[in-house]
PDB file of C-alpha atoms and ligand atoms in Angstrom:
ATOM      1  CA  ARG A   1       0.000   0.000   0.000  1.00  0.00           C
ATOM      2  CA  ARG A   2       1.218   3.485  -0.916  1.00  0.00           C
ATOM      3  CA  VAL A   3       1.000   6.154   1.818  1.00  0.00           C
ATOM      4  CA  ALA A   4       1.109   9.945   1.444  1.00  0.00           C
ATOM      5  CA  ILE A   5       1.652  11.931   4.647  1.00  0.00           C
ATOM      6  CA  LEU A   6       0.522  15.565   5.019  1.00  0.00           C
ATOM      7  CA  ILE A   7       2.316  17.779   7.547  1.00  0.00           C
ATOM      8  CA  SER A   8       2.506  21.428   8.514  1.00  0.00           C
ATOM      9  CA  GLY A   9       5.488  21.571  10.852  1.00  0.00           C
ATOM     10  CA  GLY A  10       8.050  19.378  12.591  1.00  0.00           C
ATOM     11  CA  GLY A  11       6.576  16.122  11.373  1.00  0.00           C
ATOM     12  CA  SER A  12       7.386  13.998  14.427  1.00  0.00           C
ATOM     13  CA  ASN A  13       4.363  11.778  13.711  1.00  0.00           C
ATOM     14  CA  MET A  14       5.388  11.522  10.051  1.00  0.00           C
ATOM     15  CA  LEU A  15       8.853  10.384  11.116  1.00  0.00           C
ATOM     16  CA  ARG A  16       7.464   7.628  13.326  1.00  0.00           C
ATOM     17  CA  LEU A  17       5.152   6.420  10.535  1.00  0.00           C
ATOM     18  CA  VAL A  18       8.058   6.391   8.060  1.00  0.00           C
ATOM     19  CA  GLU A  19      10.335   4.661  10.573  1.00  0.00           C
ATOM     20  CA  ASP A  20       7.747   1.943  11.183  1.00  0.00           C
ATOM     21  CA  MET A  21       7.093   1.431   7.450  1.00  0.00           C
ATOM     22  CA  GLY A  22      10.852   0.954   7.096  1.00  0.00           C
ATOM     23  CA  ARG A  23      10.643  -2.260   9.112  1.00  0.00           C
ATOM     24  CA  GLY A  24      10.556  -5.207   6.769  1.00  0.00           C
ATOM     25  CA  ASP A  25       7.184  -6.598   7.859  1.00  0.00           C
ATOM     26  CA  HIS A  26       5.060  -3.518   7.111  1.00  0.00           C
ATOM     27  CA  PRO A  27       2.310  -3.694   4.424  1.00  0.00           C
ATOM     28  CA  ALA A  28       2.762  -0.040   3.421  1.00  0.00           C
ATOM     29  CA  ARG A  29       5.450   2.327   2.263  1.00  0.00           C
ATOM     30  CA  PRO A  30       5.708   6.140   2.127  1.00  0.00           C
ATOM     31  CA  VAL A  31       5.437   7.631  -1.375  1.00  0.00           C
ATOM     32  CA  LEU A  32       5.066  11.348  -0.541  1.00  0.00           C
ATOM     33  CA  VAL A  33       5.439  13.840   2.301  1.00  0.00           C
ATOM     34  CA  LEU A  34       3.506  17.021   1.504  1.00  0.00           C
ATOM     35  CA  SER A  35       3.259  20.260   3.464  1.00  0.00           C
ATOM     36  CA  ASN A  36       1.245  23.487   3.216  1.00  0.00           C
ATOM     37  CA  ASP A  37       4.376  25.252   4.465  1.00  0.00           C
ATOM     38  CA  PRO A  38       7.443  25.114   2.182  1.00  0.00           C
ATOM     39  CA  GLU A  39       9.598  25.798   5.274  1.00  0.00           C
ATOM     40  CA  ALA A  40       8.142  22.951   7.337  1.00  0.00           C
ATOM     41  CA  PRO A  41      11.117  21.272   9.051  1.00  0.00           C
ATOM     42  CA  GLY A  42       9.502  17.892   8.444  1.00  0.00           C
ATOM     43  CA  LEU A  43      10.085  18.265   4.698  1.00  0.00           C
ATOM     44  CA  ALA A  44      13.868  18.322   5.120  1.00  0.00           C
ATOM     45  CA  LYS A  45      13.688  15.341   7.483  1.00  0.00           C
ATOM     46  CA  ALA A  46      11.648  13.347   4.939  1.00  0.00           C
ATOM     47  CA  ALA A  47      13.955  14.331   2.074  1.00  0.00           C
ATOM     48  CA  ALA A  48      16.967  13.214   4.144  1.00  0.00           C
ATOM     49  CA  LEU A  49      15.286   9.802   4.363  1.00  0.00           C
ATOM     50  CA  GLY A  50      14.897   9.679   0.576  1.00  0.00           C
ATOM     51  CA  ILE A  51      11.149  10.206   0.559  1.00  0.00           C
ATOM     52  CA  PRO A  52       9.672  12.339  -2.245  1.00  0.00           C
ATOM     53  CA  THR A  53       8.447  15.645  -0.838  1.00  0.00           C
ATOM     54  CA  ALA A  54       6.317  18.527  -2.069  1.00  0.00           C
ATOM     55  CA  ALA A  55       4.905  21.761  -0.705  1.00  0.00           C
ATOM     56  CA  VAL A  56       1.863  23.796  -1.625  1.00  0.00           C
ATOM     57  CA  ASP A  57       2.045  27.106   0.211  1.00  0.00           C
ATOM     58  CA  HIS A  58      -1.500  27.932   1.276  1.00  0.00           C
ATOM     59  CA  ARG A  59      -0.798  31.646   1.690  1.00  0.00           C
ATOM     60  CA  PRO A  60      -0.911  32.752  -1.989  1.00  0.00           C
ATOM     61  CA  PHE A  61      -4.363  31.157  -2.221  1.00  0.00           C
ATOM     62  CA  LYS A  62      -5.663  33.403   0.590  1.00  0.00           C
ATOM     63  CA  GLY A  63      -9.391  32.543   0.995  1.00  0.00           C
ATOM     64  CA  ASP A  64      -9.587  30.430  -2.164  1.00  0.00           C
ATOM     65  CA  ARG A  65      -9.665  27.045  -0.466  1.00  0.00           C
ATOM     66  CA  PRO A  66     -10.833  25.122  -3.552  1.00  0.00           C
ATOM     67  CA  ALA A  67      -7.862  26.421  -5.575  1.00  0.00           C
ATOM     68  CA  PHE A  68      -5.470  25.503  -2.762  1.00  0.00           C
ATOM     69  CA  GLU A  69      -6.974  22.030  -2.568  1.00  0.00           C
ATOM     70  CA  ALA A  70      -6.790  21.565  -6.353  1.00  0.00           C
ATOM     71  CA  ALA A  71      -3.048  22.218  -6.104  1.00  0.00           C
ATOM     72  CA  LEU A  72      -2.783  19.754  -3.191  1.00  0.00           C
ATOM     73  CA  ARG A  73      -4.696  17.091  -5.117  1.00  0.00           C
ATOM     74  CA  GLU A  74      -2.420  17.501  -8.129  1.00  0.00           C
ATOM     75  CA  LYS A  75       0.650  16.727  -5.986  1.00  0.00           C
ATOM     76  CA  ILE A  76      -1.100  13.945  -4.073  1.00  0.00           C
ATOM     77  CA  ASP A  77      -2.604  12.179  -7.072  1.00  0.00           C
ATOM     78  CA  ALA A  78       0.734  12.288  -8.925  1.00  0.00           C
ATOM     79  CA  ALA A  79       2.094  10.023  -6.149  1.00  0.00           C
ATOM     80  CA  ARG A  80      -0.850   7.619  -6.547  1.00  0.00           C
ATOM     81  CA  PRO A  81      -1.336   6.963  -2.788  1.00  0.00           C
ATOM     82  CA  ASP A  82      -3.771   4.362  -1.479  1.00  0.00           C
ATOM     83  CA  ILE A  83      -3.861   6.016   1.947  1.00  0.00           C
ATOM     84  CA  LEU A  84      -3.478   9.611   3.167  1.00  0.00           C
ATOM     85  CA  CYS A  85      -2.228  10.269   6.703  1.00  0.00           C
ATOM     86  CA  LEU A  86      -2.747  13.771   8.089  1.00  0.00           C
ATOM     87  CA  ALA A  87      -0.034  14.208  10.716  1.00  0.00           C
ATOM     88  CA  GLY A  88       0.102  17.606  12.332  1.00  0.00           C
ATOM     89  CA  PHE A  89      -1.586  19.017   9.235  1.00  0.00           C
ATOM     90  CA  MET A  90      -3.125  22.296  10.341  1.00  0.00           C
ATOM     91  CA  ARG A  91      -5.424  23.284   7.464  1.00  0.00           C
ATOM     92  CA  ILE A  92      -9.175  22.649   7.367  1.00  0.00           C
ATOM     93  CA  LEU A  93     -10.154  20.561   4.320  1.00  0.00           C
ATOM     94  CA  THR A  94     -13.440  21.002   2.461  1.00  0.00           C
ATOM     95  CA  PRO A  95     -16.039  18.228   2.186  1.00  0.00           C
ATOM     96  CA  SER A  96     -15.303  17.844  -1.549  1.00  0.00           C
ATOM     97  CA  PHE A  97     -11.587  17.267  -0.919  1.00  0.00           C
ATOM     98  CA  ILE A  98     -12.462  14.789   1.825  1.00  0.00           C
ATOM     99  CA  ALA A  99     -15.000  13.048  -0.439  1.00  0.00           C
ATOM    100  CA  HIS A 100     -12.271  12.477  -3.043  1.00  0.00           C
ATOM    101  CA  TYR A 101     -10.292  10.481  -0.454  1.00  0.00           C
ATOM    102  CA  ALA A 102     -13.265   9.051   1.422  1.00  0.00           C
ATOM    103  CA  GLY A 103     -12.462   5.921   3.394  1.00  0.00           C
ATOM    104  CA  ARG A 104      -8.712   6.238   2.921  1.00  0.00           C
ATOM    105  CA  MET A 105      -7.723   9.391   4.854  1.00  0.00           C
ATOM    106  CA  LEU A 106      -6.638   9.287   8.503  1.00  0.00           C
ATOM    107  CA  ASN A 107      -5.900  11.994  11.045  1.00  0.00           C
ATOM    108  CA  ILE A 108      -4.405  12.080  14.515  1.00  0.00           C
ATOM    109  CA  HIS A 109      -5.946  14.457  17.016  1.00  0.00           C
ATOM    110  CA  PRO A 110      -4.508  15.223  20.474  1.00  0.00           C
ATOM    111  CA  SER A 111      -7.571  14.434  22.590  1.00  0.00           C
ATOM    112  CA  LEU A 112      -9.823  11.521  23.503  1.00  0.00           C
ATOM    113  CA  LEU A 113     -12.486  12.216  20.864  1.00  0.00           C
ATOM    114  CA  PRO A 114     -15.338  12.974  20.894  1.00  0.00           C
ATOM    115  CA  ASP A 115     -14.099  15.201  23.709  1.00  0.00           C
ATOM    116  CA  TYR A 116     -12.100  18.329  22.872  1.00  0.00           C
ATOM    117  CA  ARG A 117     -12.505  18.626  19.120  1.00  0.00           C
ATOM    118  CA  GLY A 118     -10.624  21.575  17.631  1.00  0.00           C
ATOM    119  CA  LEU A 119      -7.572  23.394  18.944  1.00  0.00           C
ATOM    120  CA  HIS A 120      -5.768  23.941  22.289  1.00  0.00           C
ATOM    121  CA  THR A 121      -6.930  20.553  23.549  1.00  0.00           C
ATOM    122  CA  HIS A 122      -4.372  20.215  26.361  1.00  0.00           C
ATOM    123  CA  ALA A 123      -5.108  23.621  27.908  1.00  0.00           C
ATOM    124  CA  ARG A 124      -8.840  22.938  27.690  1.00  0.00           C
ATOM    125  CA  ALA A 125      -8.511  19.514  29.319  1.00  0.00           C
ATOM    126  CA  LEU A 126      -6.439  20.993  32.149  1.00  0.00           C
ATOM    127  CA  ALA A 127      -8.898  23.865  32.612  1.00  0.00           C
ATOM    128  CA  ALA A 128     -11.705  21.320  32.875  1.00  0.00           C
ATOM    129  CA  GLY A 129      -9.840  19.404  35.584  1.00  0.00           C
ATOM    130  CA  GLU A 130      -9.537  16.206  33.546  1.00  0.00           C
ATOM    131  CA  THR A 131      -7.524  13.450  35.257  1.00  0.00           C
ATOM    132  CA  GLU A 132      -7.063  11.605  31.952  1.00  0.00           C
ATOM    133  CA  HIS A 133      -6.253  12.817  28.415  1.00  0.00           C
ATOM    134  CA  GLY A 134      -4.831  11.328  25.254  1.00  0.00           C
ATOM    135  CA  CYS A 135      -4.968  11.111  21.462  1.00  0.00           C
ATOM    136  CA  THR A 136      -7.167   9.622  18.767  1.00  0.00           C
ATOM    137  CA  VAL A 137      -6.624   8.391  15.222  1.00  0.00           C
ATOM    138  CA  HIS A 138      -9.802   8.612  13.167  1.00  0.00           C
ATOM    139  CA  GLU A 139     -10.995   8.398   9.586  1.00  0.00           C
ATOM    140  CA  VAL A 140     -11.422  11.900   8.184  1.00  0.00           C
ATOM    141  CA  THR A 141     -15.009  12.822   7.337  1.00  0.00           C
ATOM    142  CA  ALA A 142     -16.691  16.139   6.553  1.00  0.00           C
ATOM    143  CA  ASP A 143     -17.315  16.793  10.271  1.00  0.00           C
ATOM    144  CA  LEU A 144     -14.158  18.169  11.867  1.00  0.00           C
ATOM    145  CA  ASP A 145     -12.455  15.663  14.198  1.00  0.00           C
ATOM    146  CA  ALA A 146     -15.507  13.388  14.138  1.00  0.00           C
ATOM    147  CA  GLY A 147     -14.900  10.398  11.850  1.00  0.00           C
ATOM    148  CA  PRO A 148     -14.911   6.720  12.880  1.00  0.00           C
ATOM    149  CA  ILE A 149     -12.339   6.106  15.591  1.00  0.00           C
ATOM    150  CA  LEU A 150      -9.487   3.763  14.602  1.00  0.00           C
ATOM    151  CA  GLY A 151      -7.418   4.085  17.763  1.00  0.00           C
ATOM    152  CA  GLN A 152      -7.055   5.836  21.077  1.00  0.00           C
ATOM    153  CA  ALA A 153      -4.240   6.163  23.605  1.00  0.00           C
ATOM    154  CA  ARG A 154      -4.745   7.414  27.161  1.00  0.00           C
ATOM    155  CA  VAL A 155      -2.316   9.252  29.444  1.00  0.00           C
ATOM    156  CA  PRO A 156      -2.754  10.435  33.028  1.00  0.00           C
ATOM    157  CA  VAL A 157      -2.942  14.131  33.800  1.00  0.00           C
ATOM    158  CA  LYS A 158      -0.411  14.736  36.573  1.00  0.00           C
ATOM    159  CA  PRO A 159      -0.460  17.362  39.345  1.00  0.00           C
ATOM    160  CA  GLY A 160       1.361  20.472  38.194  1.00  0.00           C
ATOM    161  CA  ASP A 161       0.919  19.610  34.522  1.00  0.00           C
ATOM    162  CA  THR A 162       1.049  22.537  32.129  1.00  0.00           C
ATOM    163  CA  PRO A 163      -0.279  22.425  28.564  1.00  0.00           C
ATOM    164  CA  ALA A 164       3.311  21.854  27.456  1.00  0.00           C
ATOM    165  CA  THR A 165       4.047  18.947  29.819  1.00  0.00           C
ATOM    166  CA  LEU A 166       0.716  17.327  29.013  1.00  0.00           C
ATOM    167  CA  ALA A 167       1.215  17.862  25.256  1.00  0.00           C
ATOM    168  CA  ALA A 168       4.612  16.189  25.465  1.00  0.00           C
ATOM    169  CA  ARG A 169       3.146  13.159  27.252  1.00  0.00           C
ATOM    170  CA  VAL A 170       0.354  12.911  24.653  1.00  0.00           C
ATOM    171  CA  LEU A 171       2.777  13.315  21.743  1.00  0.00           C
ATOM    172  CA  GLU A 172       4.797  10.341  22.986  1.00  0.00           C
ATOM    173  CA  MET A 173       1.656   8.236  22.814  1.00  0.00           C
ATOM    174  CA  GLU A 174       0.775   9.622  19.358  1.00  0.00           C
ATOM    175  CA  HIS A 175       4.086   8.208  18.195  1.00  0.00           C
ATOM    176  CA  CYS A 176       3.004   4.748  19.378  1.00  0.00           C
ATOM    177  CA  LEU A 177      -0.637   4.933  18.320  1.00  0.00           C
ATOM    178  CA  TYR A 178      -0.432   6.185  14.745  1.00  0.00           C
ATOM    179  CA  PRO A 179       2.000   3.494  13.503  1.00  0.00           C
ATOM    180  CA  ALA A 180      -0.083   0.784  15.196  1.00  0.00           C
ATOM    181  CA  VAL A 181      -3.258   2.066  13.530  1.00  0.00           C
ATOM    182  CA  LEU A 182      -1.620   2.367  10.091  1.00  0.00           C
ATOM    183  CA  ARG A 183      -0.385  -1.238  10.248  1.00  0.00           C
ATOM    184  CA  ARG A 184      -3.962  -2.420  10.706  1.00  0.00           C
ATOM    185  CA  PHE A 185      -5.587   0.051   8.347  1.00  0.00           C
ATOM    186  CA  ALA A 186      -3.140  -0.847   5.560  1.00  0.00           C
ATOM    187  CA  VAL A 187      -4.468  -4.437   5.587  1.00  0.00           C
ATOM    188  CA  GLY A 188      -8.088  -3.376   5.867  1.00  0.00           C
ATOM    189  CA  ASP A 189      -8.376  -4.095   9.577  1.00  0.00           C
ATOM    190  CA  ARG A 190     -10.454  -1.367  11.233  1.00  0.00           C
ATOM    191  CA  THR A 191     -10.419  -2.927  14.714  1.00  0.00           C
ATOM    192  CA  PRO A 192      -9.690   0.059  16.988  1.00  0.00           C
ATOM    193  CA  VAL A 193      -6.272   0.152  18.670  1.00  0.00           C
ATOM    194  CA  ARG A 194      -6.476   0.855  22.391  1.00  0.00           C
ATOM    195  CA  LEU A 195      -3.354   1.922  24.316  1.00  0.00           C
ATOM    196  CA  PRO A 196      -2.044   1.299  26.895  1.00  0.00           C
TER     197      PRO A 196
HETATM  198  C1  GRF B 201       1.117  18.136  17.661  1.00  0.00           C
HETATM  199  O1  GRF B 201       0.434  19.089  18.453  1.00  0.00           O
HETATM  200  C2  GRF B 201       0.354  16.842  17.670  1.00  0.00           C
HETATM  201  O2  GRF B 201      -0.333  16.680  18.899  1.00  0.00           O
HETATM  202  C3  GRF B 201      -0.628  17.013  16.549  1.00  0.00           C
HETATM  203  O3  GRF B 201       0.038  17.815  15.583  1.00  0.00           O
HETATM  204  C4  GRF B 201       1.058  18.603  16.223  1.00  0.00           C
HETATM  205  C5  GRF B 201       2.393  18.492  15.529  1.00  0.00           C
HETATM  206  O4  GRF B 201       2.692  17.161  15.342  1.00  0.00           O
HETATM  207  N1  GRF B 201      -1.000  15.737  16.006  1.00  0.00           N
HETATM  208  P1  GRF B 201       3.993  16.705  14.449  1.00  0.00           P
HETATM  209  O5  GRF B 201       5.175  16.724  15.383  1.00  0.00           O
HETATM  210  O6  GRF B 201       4.155  17.720  13.326  1.00  0.00           O
HETATM  211  O7  GRF B 201       3.658  15.318  13.985  1.00  0.00           O
END
């Protein structure tokens, strides 16, 4: 199976997915790392690993989301992926873009969905006094952060946690969860992964 990974920044989740696909027993392999930011540090990391990369800067498109997405699709479809993994990709995608990749686009979100959709999830969980937090891998559908859940990982909230310390703990689990989910999804197994 051919996997395209979309990033916006450091690409730590992308790196873990690529690393895992590099192990001999994996049913998938990376064919493209694409970013909406030409300066995304993850692009250089992917290129250093020999993975084809591309960037479509969203800024020149200003409010013209369909034109931005047409440029994305051109790069994506040229790589002929079977699966798209959004990994720290920070742009909202329109229902028509999502429909084009229906059933084969995944995203990782730093909360235990359906709780805390959207941004600033760690600060919001702390403000709400949560004792547990975590991350979710889901299929991408037209509703933001609401598609079928393919995996979840839980972490404890610790006394004195700040959004940064909690985010770091969650990110560590993202790096375990996403590769585990992709291994199953790549062979058509949608049994949710539950960690720990
Ligand atoms: C992190 O906040 C992570 O929780 C979310 O995307 C952001 C960047 O991740 N999934 P990455 O290091 O670019 O994968």
